[in-house]
């Protein structure tokens, strides 16, 4: 699978150490995993005055599903505009 979406700059893969909190109750569930509300402590970037705390969706894959990154990226690119 080739990943070359039109909106690729809208997606960030976040290092686990930058996630500062996760709601223990899933806000959604699908065939390959559950989705949780989480807080991302994003480091300061060029143009930012400070680091930012952002609310994000965090997907936890079911065992055995985490290796299918290409399928996940396709899923995200489709659902970003729903």
N, CA, C and O atoms as CSV, one atom per row, in Angstrom:
chain,resi,resn,atom,element,x,y,z
A,1,UNK,N,N,0.847,-1.184,0.000
A,1,UNK,CA,C,0.000,0.000,0.000
A,1,UNK,C,C,0.880,1.231,0.000
A,1,UNK,O,O,1.796,1.343,0.815
A,2,UNK,N,N,0.614,2.146,-0.897
A,2,UNK,CA,C,1.372,3.392,-0.985
A,2,UNK,C,C,0.593,4.496,-0.279
A,2,UNK,O,O,-0.585,4.703,-0.568
A,3,UNK,N,N,1.228,5.197,0.630
A,3,UNK,CA,C,0.575,6.276,1.373
A,3,UNK,C,C,0.974,7.609,0.773
A,3,UNK,O,O,2.113,8.052,0.921
A,4,UNK,N,N,0.034,8.243,0.099
A,4,UNK,CA,C,0.301,9.529,-0.542
A,4,UNK,C,C,-0.967,10.379,-0.539
A,4,UNK,O,O,-1.432,10.792,-1.601
A,5,UNK,N,N,-1.545,10.652,0.661
A,5,UNK,CA,C,-2.820,11.371,0.694
A,5,UNK,C,C,-2.661,12.860,0.406
A,5,UNK,O,O,-1.600,13.452,0.606
A,6,UNK,N,N,-3.736,13.425,-0.060
A,6,UNK,CA,C,-3.783,14.852,-0.376
A,6,UNK,C,C,-3.600,15.714,0.878
A,6,UNK,O,O,-3.055,16.815,0.796
A,7,UNK,N,N,-4.050,15.220,2.033
A,7,UNK,CA,C,-4.046,16.019,3.267
A,7,UNK,C,C,-3.034,15.506,4.286
A,7,UNK,O,O,-3.292,15.574,5.487
A,8,UNK,N,N,-1.907,15.002,3.844
A,8,UNK,CA,C,-0.961,14.354,4.740
A,8,UNK,C,C,-0.452,15.264,5.852
A,8,UNK,O,O,-0.082,14.756,6.910
A,9,UNK,N,N,-0.416,16.564,5.671
A,9,UNK,CA,C,0.088,17.478,6.706
A,9,UNK,C,C,-0.885,17.661,7.867
A,9,UNK,O,O,-0.553,18.336,8.842
A,10,UNK,N,N,-2.077,17.076,7.785
A,10,UNK,CA,C,-3.047,17.180,8.871
A,10,UNK,C,C,-2.921,16.047,9.883
A,10,UNK,O,O,-3.624,16.041,10.894
A,11,UNK,N,N,-2.043,15.097,9.626
A,11,UNK,CA,C,-1.918,13.922,10.471
A,11,UNK,C,C,-0.565,13.914,11.165
A,11,UNK,O,O,0.471,14.050,10.516
A,12,UNK,N,N,-0.574,13.754,12.491
A,12,UNK,CA,C,0.660,13.637,13.265
A,12,UNK,C,C,0.680,12.279,13.951
A,12,UNK,O,O,-0.308,11.875,14.565
A,13,UNK,N,N,1.788,11.583,13.849
A,13,UNK,CA,C,2.004,10.390,14.662
A,13,UNK,C,C,2.715,10.872,15.919
A,13,UNK,O,O,3.834,11.380,15.847
A,14,UNK,N,N,2.076,10.716,17.057
A,14,UNK,CA,C,2.522,11.320,18.310
A,14,UNK,C,C,3.336,10.324,19.127
A,14,UNK,O,O,2.874,9.210,19.372
A,15,UNK,N,N,4.547,10.706,19.556
A,15,UNK,CA,C,5.320,9.831,20.445
A,15,UNK,C,C,4.565,9.615,21.766
A,15,UNK,O,O,3.995,10.558,22.314
A,16,UNK,N,N,4.562,8.398,22.265
A,16,UNK,CA,C,3.803,8.051,23.470
A,16,UNK,C,C,4.158,8.935,24.662
A,16,UNK,O,O,3.289,9.244,25.478
A,17,UNK,N,N,5.416,9.345,24.776
A,17,UNK,CA,C,5.814,10.152,25.940
A,17,UNK,C,C,5.210,11.557,25.918
A,17,UNK,O,O,5.274,12.260,26.927
A,18,UNK,N,N,4.623,11.985,24.790
A,18,UNK,CA,C,3.989,13.296,24.717
A,18,UNK,C,C,2.501,13.248,25.062
A,18,UNK,O,O,1.855,14.293,25.140
A,19,UNK,N,N,1.948,12.052,25.270
A,19,UNK,CA,C,0.557,11.910,25.712
A,19,UNK,C,C,0.556,12.021,27.226
A,19,UNK,O,O,1.180,11.212,27.913
A,20,UNK,N,N,-0.154,13.037,27.757
A,20,UNK,CA,C,-0.099,13.287,29.199
A,20,UNK,C,C,-1.289,12.722,29.960
A,20,UNK,O,O,-1.199,12.526,31.172
A,21,UNK,N,N,-2.405,12.456,29.281
A,21,UNK,CA,C,-3.540,11.828,29.956
A,21,UNK,C,C,-4.433,11.151,28.924
A,21,UNK,O,O,-4.518,11.571,27.771
A,22,UNK,N,N,-5.097,10.087,29.377
A,22,UNK,CA,C,-6.014,9.338,28.527
A,22,UNK,C,C,-7.265,9.051,29.332
A,22,UNK,O,O,-7.182,8.539,30.448
A,23,UNK,N,N,-8.433,9.377,28.773
A,23,UNK,CA,C,-9.708,9.044,29.404
A,23,UNK,C,C,-9.839,7.524,29.396
A,23,UNK,O,O,-9.736,6.919,28.330
A,24,UNK,N,N,-10.061,6.886,30.543
A,24,UNK,CA,C,-10.117,5.423,30.578
A,24,UNK,C,C,-11.335,4.827,29.874
A,24,UNK,O,O,-11.345,3.637,29.558
A,25,UNK,N,N,-12.354,5.637,29.626
A,25,UNK,CA,C,-13.553,5.155,28.943
A,25,UNK,C,C,-13.438,5.426,27.451
A,25,UNK,O,O,-13.285,6.575,27.037
A,26,UNK,N,N,-13.510,4.383,26.646
A,26,UNK,CA,C,-13.420,4.527,25.193
A,26,UNK,C,C,-14.594,5.356,24.677
A,26,UNK,O,O,-15.721,5.216,25.152
A,27,UNK,N,N,-14.317,6.218,23.701
A,27,UNK,CA,C,-15.385,7.009,23.083
A,27,UNK,C,C,-15.861,6.370,21.787
A,27,UNK,O,O,-16.817,6.841,21.172
A,28,UNK,N,N,-15.189,5.290,21.370
A,28,UNK,CA,C,-15.601,4.564,20.171
A,28,UNK,C,C,-14.865,3.242,20.077
A,28,UNK,O,O,-13.827,3.038,20.707
A,29,UNK,N,N,-15.429,2.347,19.274
A,29,UNK,CA,C,-14.805,1.041,19.095
A,29,UNK,C,C,-15.110,0.533,17.702
A,29,UNK,O,O,-16.216,0.702,17.188
A,30,UNK,N,N,-14.113,-0.093,17.100
A,30,UNK,CA,C,-14.286,-0.670,15.778
A,30,UNK,C,C,-13.746,-2.084,15.745
A,30,UNK,O,O,-13.408,-2.654,16.782
A,31,UNK,N,N,-13.666,-2.641,14.564
A,31,UNK,CA,C,-13.221,-4.020,14.407
A,31,UNK,C,C,-11.770,-4.219,14.821
A,31,UNK,O,O,-11.393,-5.306,15.259
A,32,UNK,N,N,-10.943,-3.166,14.685
A,32,UNK,CA,C,-9.511,-3.322,14.954
A,32,UNK,C,C,-9.040,-2.664,16.241
A,32,UNK,O,O,-7.857,-2.753,16.569
A,33,UNK,N,N,-9.936,-2.000,16.987
A,33,UNK,CA,C,-9.484,-1.397,18.227
A,33,UNK,C,C,-10.474,-0.416,18.817
A,33,UNK,O,O,-11.605,-0.287,18.347
A,34,UNK,N,N,-10.028,0.279,19.862
A,34,UNK,CA,C,-10.850,1.273,20.557
A,34,UNK,C,C,-10.215,2.647,20.415
A,34,UNK,O,O,-9.006,2.775,20.223
A,35,UNK,N,N,-11.066,3.685,20.514
A,35,UNK,CA,C,-10.610,5.071,20.411
A,35,UNK,C,C,-10.902,5.772,21.742
A,35,UNK,O,O,-11.981,5.624,22.316
A,36,UNK,N,N,-9.918,6.533,22.215
A,36,UNK,CA,C,-10.015,7.245,23.488
A,36,UNK,C,C,-9.730,8.722,23.295
A,36,UNK,O,O,-9.017,9.109,22.368
A,37,UNK,N,N,-10.293,9.556,24.178
A,37,UNK,CA,C,-9.906,10.969,24.251
A,37,UNK,C,C,-8.587,11.016,25.010
A,37,UNK,O,O,-8.413,10.319,26.010
A,38,UNK,N,N,-7.660,11.840,24.533
A,38,UNK,CA,C,-6.364,11.970,25.205
A,38,UNK,C,C,-5.882,13.413,25.104
A,38,UNK,O,O,-6.398,14.196,24.306
A,39,UNK,N,N,-4.893,13.755,25.916
A,39,UNK,CA,C,-4.275,15.079,25.873
A,39,UNK,C,C,-2.839,14.927,25.394
A,39,UNK,O,O,-2.061,14.145,25.940
A,40,UNK,N,N,-2.510,15.687,24.369
A,40,UNK,CA,C,-1.169,15.681,23.790
A,40,UNK,C,C,-0.457,16.948,24.229
A,40,UNK,O,O,-0.919,18.050,23.933
A,41,UNK,N,N,0.657,16.811,24.928
A,41,UNK,CA,C,1.482,17.956,25.289
A,41,UNK,C,C,2.483,18.148,24.159
A,41,UNK,O,O,3.601,17.634,24.199
A,42,UNK,N,N,2.054,18.900,23.151
A,42,UNK,CA,C,2.874,19.093,21.956
A,42,UNK,C,C,3.992,20.082,22.235
A,42,UNK,O,O,3.738,21.193,22.700
A,43,UNK,N,N,5.233,19.688,21.954
A,43,UNK,CA,C,6.352,20.608,22.155
A,43,UNK,C,C,6.210,21.859,21.277
A,43,UNK,O,O,5.510,21.857,20.264
A,44,UNK,N,N,6.886,22.905,21.695
A,44,UNK,CA,C,6.881,24.154,20.938
A,44,UNK,C,C,7.399,23.907,19.525
A,44,UNK,O,O,8.395,23.211,19.326
A,45,UNK,N,N,6.705,24.490,18.548
A,45,UNK,CA,C,7.113,24.399,17.148
A,45,UNK,C,C,7.427,25.794,16.634
A,45,UNK,O,O,7.106,26.794,17.275
A,46,UNK,N,N,8.048,25.845,15.489
A,46,UNK,CA,C,8.339,27.135,14.856
A,46,UNK,C,C,7.022,27.899,14.704
A,46,UNK,O,O,6.046,27.358,14.185
A,47,UNK,N,N,6.997,29.124,15.145
A,47,UNK,CA,C,5.800,29.959,15.062
A,47,UNK,C,C,4.928,29.920,16.301
A,47,UNK,O,O,4.056,30.774,16.458
A,48,UNK,N,N,5.137,28.949,17.192
A,48,UNK,CA,C,4.390,28.876,18.452
A,48,UNK,C,C,5.085,29.722,19.505
A,48,UNK,O,O,6.312,29.822,19.519
A,49,UNK,N,N,4.305,30.330,20.382
A,49,UNK,CA,C,4.886,31.052,21.505
A,49,UNK,C,C,5.289,30.087,22.616
A,49,UNK,O,O,6.294,30.297,23.295
A,50,UNK,N,N,4.499,29.031,22.794
A,50,UNK,CA,C,4.740,28.045,23.849
A,50,UNK,C,C,4.361,26.656,23.350
A,50,UNK,O,O,3.812,26.496,22.259
A,51,UNK,N,N,4.669,25.649,24.178
A,51,UNK,CA,C,4.164,24.302,23.922
A,51,UNK,C,C,2.646,24.354,24.076
A,51,UNK,O,O,2.118,25.278,24.694
A,52,UNK,N,N,1.954,23.382,23.526
A,52,UNK,CA,C,0.489,23.388,23.584
A,52,UNK,C,C,-0.034,22.070,24.131
A,52,UNK,O,O,0.559,21.013,23.917
A,53,UNK,N,N,-1.158,22.149,24.841
A,53,UNK,CA,C,-1.900,20.963,25.249
A,53,UNK,C,C,-3.102,20.870,24.321
A,53,UNK,O,O,-3.935,21.776,24.275
A,54,UNK,N,N,-3.185,19.775,23.587
A,54,UNK,CA,C,-4.235,19.592,22.597
A,54,UNK,C,C,-5.034,18.327,22.888
A,54,UNK,O,O,-4.469,17.308,23.285
A,55,UNK,N,N,-6.338,18.395,22.691
A,55,UNK,CA,C,-7.188,17.219,22.810
A,55,UNK,C,C,-7.080,16.443,21.498
A,55,UNK,O,O,-7.223,17.015,20.418
A,56,UNK,N,N,-6.828,15.138,21.601
A,56,UNK,CA,C,-6.644,14.300,20.419
A,56,UNK,C,C,-7.409,12.987,20.585
A,56,UNK,O,O,-7.850,12.640,21.681
A,57,UNK,N,N,-7.551,12.276,19.483
A,57,UNK,CA,C,-8.099,10.921,19.509
A,57,UNK,C,C,-6.918,9.955,19.529
A,57,UNK,O,O,-5.962,10.111,18.769
A,58,UNK,N,N,-6.995,8.966,20.397
A,58,UNK,CA,C,-5.936,7.971,20.538
A,58,UNK,C,C,-6.529,6.603,20.234
A,58,UNK,O,O,-7.478,6.178,20.893
A,59,UNK,N,N,-5.982,5.914,19.246
A,59,UNK,CA,C,-6.486,4.593,18.895
A,59,UNK,C,C,-5.583,3.522,19.486
A,59,UNK,O,O,-4.366,3.545,19.297
A,60,UNK,N,N,-6.189,2.583,20.203
A,60,UNK,CA,C,-5.471,1.434,20.744
A,60,UNK,C,C,-5.914,0.210,19.945
A,60,UNK,O,O,-7.084,-0.172,19.964
A,61,UNK,N,N,-4.960,-0.394,19.244
A,61,UNK,CA,C,-5.270,-1.540,18.409
A,61,UNK,C,C,-5.483,-2.795,19.242
A,61,UNK,O,O,-4.892,-2.967,20.308
A,62,UNK,N,N,-6.345,-3.667,18.726
A,62,UNK,CA,C,-6.482,-4.985,19.331
A,62,UNK,C,C,-5.214,-5.768,19.042
A,62,UNK,O,O,-4.511,-5.489,18.072
A,63,UNK,N,N,-4.926,-6.747,19.882
A,63,UNK,CA,C,-3.721,-7.550,19.712
A,63,UNK,C,C,-3.689,-8.169,18.318
A,63,UNK,O,O,-4.667,-8.759,17.861
A,64,UNK,N,N,-2.551,-8.023,17.659
A,64,UNK,CA,C,-2.384,-8.570,16.320
A,64,UNK,C,C,-2.744,-7.613,15.205
A,64,UNK,O,O,-2.449,-7.899,14.044
A,65,UNK,N,N,-3.370,-6.486,15.509
A,65,UNK,CA,C,-3.794,-5.521,14.493
A,65,UNK,C,C,-2.810,-4.370,14.317
A,65,UNK,O,O,-2.862,-3.664,13.310
A,66,UNK,N,N,-1.905,-4.169,15.293
A,66,UNK,CA,C,-1.053,-2.988,15.283
A,66,UNK,C,C,-0.048,-2.957,14.135
A,66,UNK,O,O,0.497,-1.893,13.838
A,67,UNK,N,N,0.210,-4.072,13.489
A,67,UNK,CA,C,1.203,-4.090,12.417
A,67,UNK,C,C,0.650,-3.598,11.073
A,67,UNK,O,O,1.406,-3.459,10.112
A,68,UNK,N,N,-0.640,-3.338,10.999
A,68,UNK,CA,C,-1.257,-2.952,9.734
A,68,UNK,C,C,-1.361,-1.430,9.613
A,68,UNK,O,O,-2.458,-0.882,9.501
A,69,UNK,N,N,-0.201,-0.749,9.637
A,69,UNK,CA,C,-0.171,0.713,9.619
A,69,UNK,C,C,-0.778,1.291,8.345
A,69,UNK,O,O,-1.496,2.289,8.410
A,70,UNK,N,N,-0.511,0.698,7.208
A,70,UNK,CA,C,-1.050,1.201,5.950
A,70,UNK,C,C,-2.567,1.238,5.951
A,70,UNK,O,O,-3.171,2.201,5.479
A,71,UNK,N,N,-3.179,0.194,6.479
A,71,UNK,CA,C,-4.646,0.135,6.567
A,71,UNK,C,C,-5.171,1.217,7.516
A,71,UNK,O,O,-6.184,1.857,7.236
A,72,UNK,N,N,-4.480,1.413,8.632
A,72,UNK,CA,C,-4.867,2.449,9.590
A,72,UNK,C,C,-4.782,3.843,8.969
A,72,UNK,O,O,-5.696,4.651,9.139
A,73,UNK,N,N,-3.698,4.130,8.255
A,73,UNK,CA,C,-3.531,5.439,7.619
A,73,UNK,C,C,-4.661,5.683,6.620
A,73,UNK,O,O,-5.188,6.793,6.537
A,74,UNK,N,N,-5.029,4.668,5.876
A,74,UNK,CA,C,-6.135,4.802,4.919
A,74,UNK,C,C,-7.441,5.094,5.661
A,74,UNK,O,O,-8.220,5.942,5.227
A,75,UNK,N,N,-7.687,4.399,6.775
A,75,UNK,CA,C,-8.882,4.618,7.589
A,75,UNK,C,C,-8.937,6.052,8.095
A,75,UNK,O,O,-9.984,6.693,8.020
A,76,UNK,N,N,-7.825,6.560,8.607
A,76,UNK,CA,C,-7.773,7.923,9.128
A,76,UNK,C,C,-8.020,8.931,8.020
A,76,UNK,O,O,-8.772,9.887,8.213
A,77,UNK,N,N,-7.404,8.737,6.867
A,77,UNK,CA,C,-7.554,9.706,5.783
A,77,UNK,C,C,-8.996,9.753,5.296
A,77,UNK,O,O,-9.443,10.796,4.818
A,78,UNK,N,N,-9.727,8.663,5.402
A,78,UNK,CA,C,-11.133,8.643,4.986
A,78,UNK,C,C,-12.011,9.307,6.040
A,78,UNK,O,O,-12.921,10.058,5.692
A,79,UNK,N,N,-11.757,9.045,7.327
A,79,UNK,CA,C,-12.635,9.535,8.398
A,79,UNK,C,C,-12.341,10.961,8.831
A,79,UNK,O,O,-13.128,11.533,9.585
A,80,UNK,N,N,-11.246,11.556,8.389
A,80,UNK,CA,C,-10.910,12.924,8.805
A,80,UNK,C,C,-11.958,13.931,8.372
A,80,UNK,O,O,-12.053,15.006,8.964
A,81,UNK,N,N,-12.742,13.615,7.363
A,81,UNK,CA,C,-13.669,14.589,6.804
A,81,UNK,C,C,-15.128,14.200,6.986
A,81,UNK,O,O,-16.006,14.733,6.308
A,82,UNK,N,N,-15.389,13.265,7.908
A,82,UNK,CA,C,-16.773,12.871,8.194
A,82,UNK,C,C,-17.342,13.787,9.252
A,82,UNK,O,O,-18.499,13.634,9.644
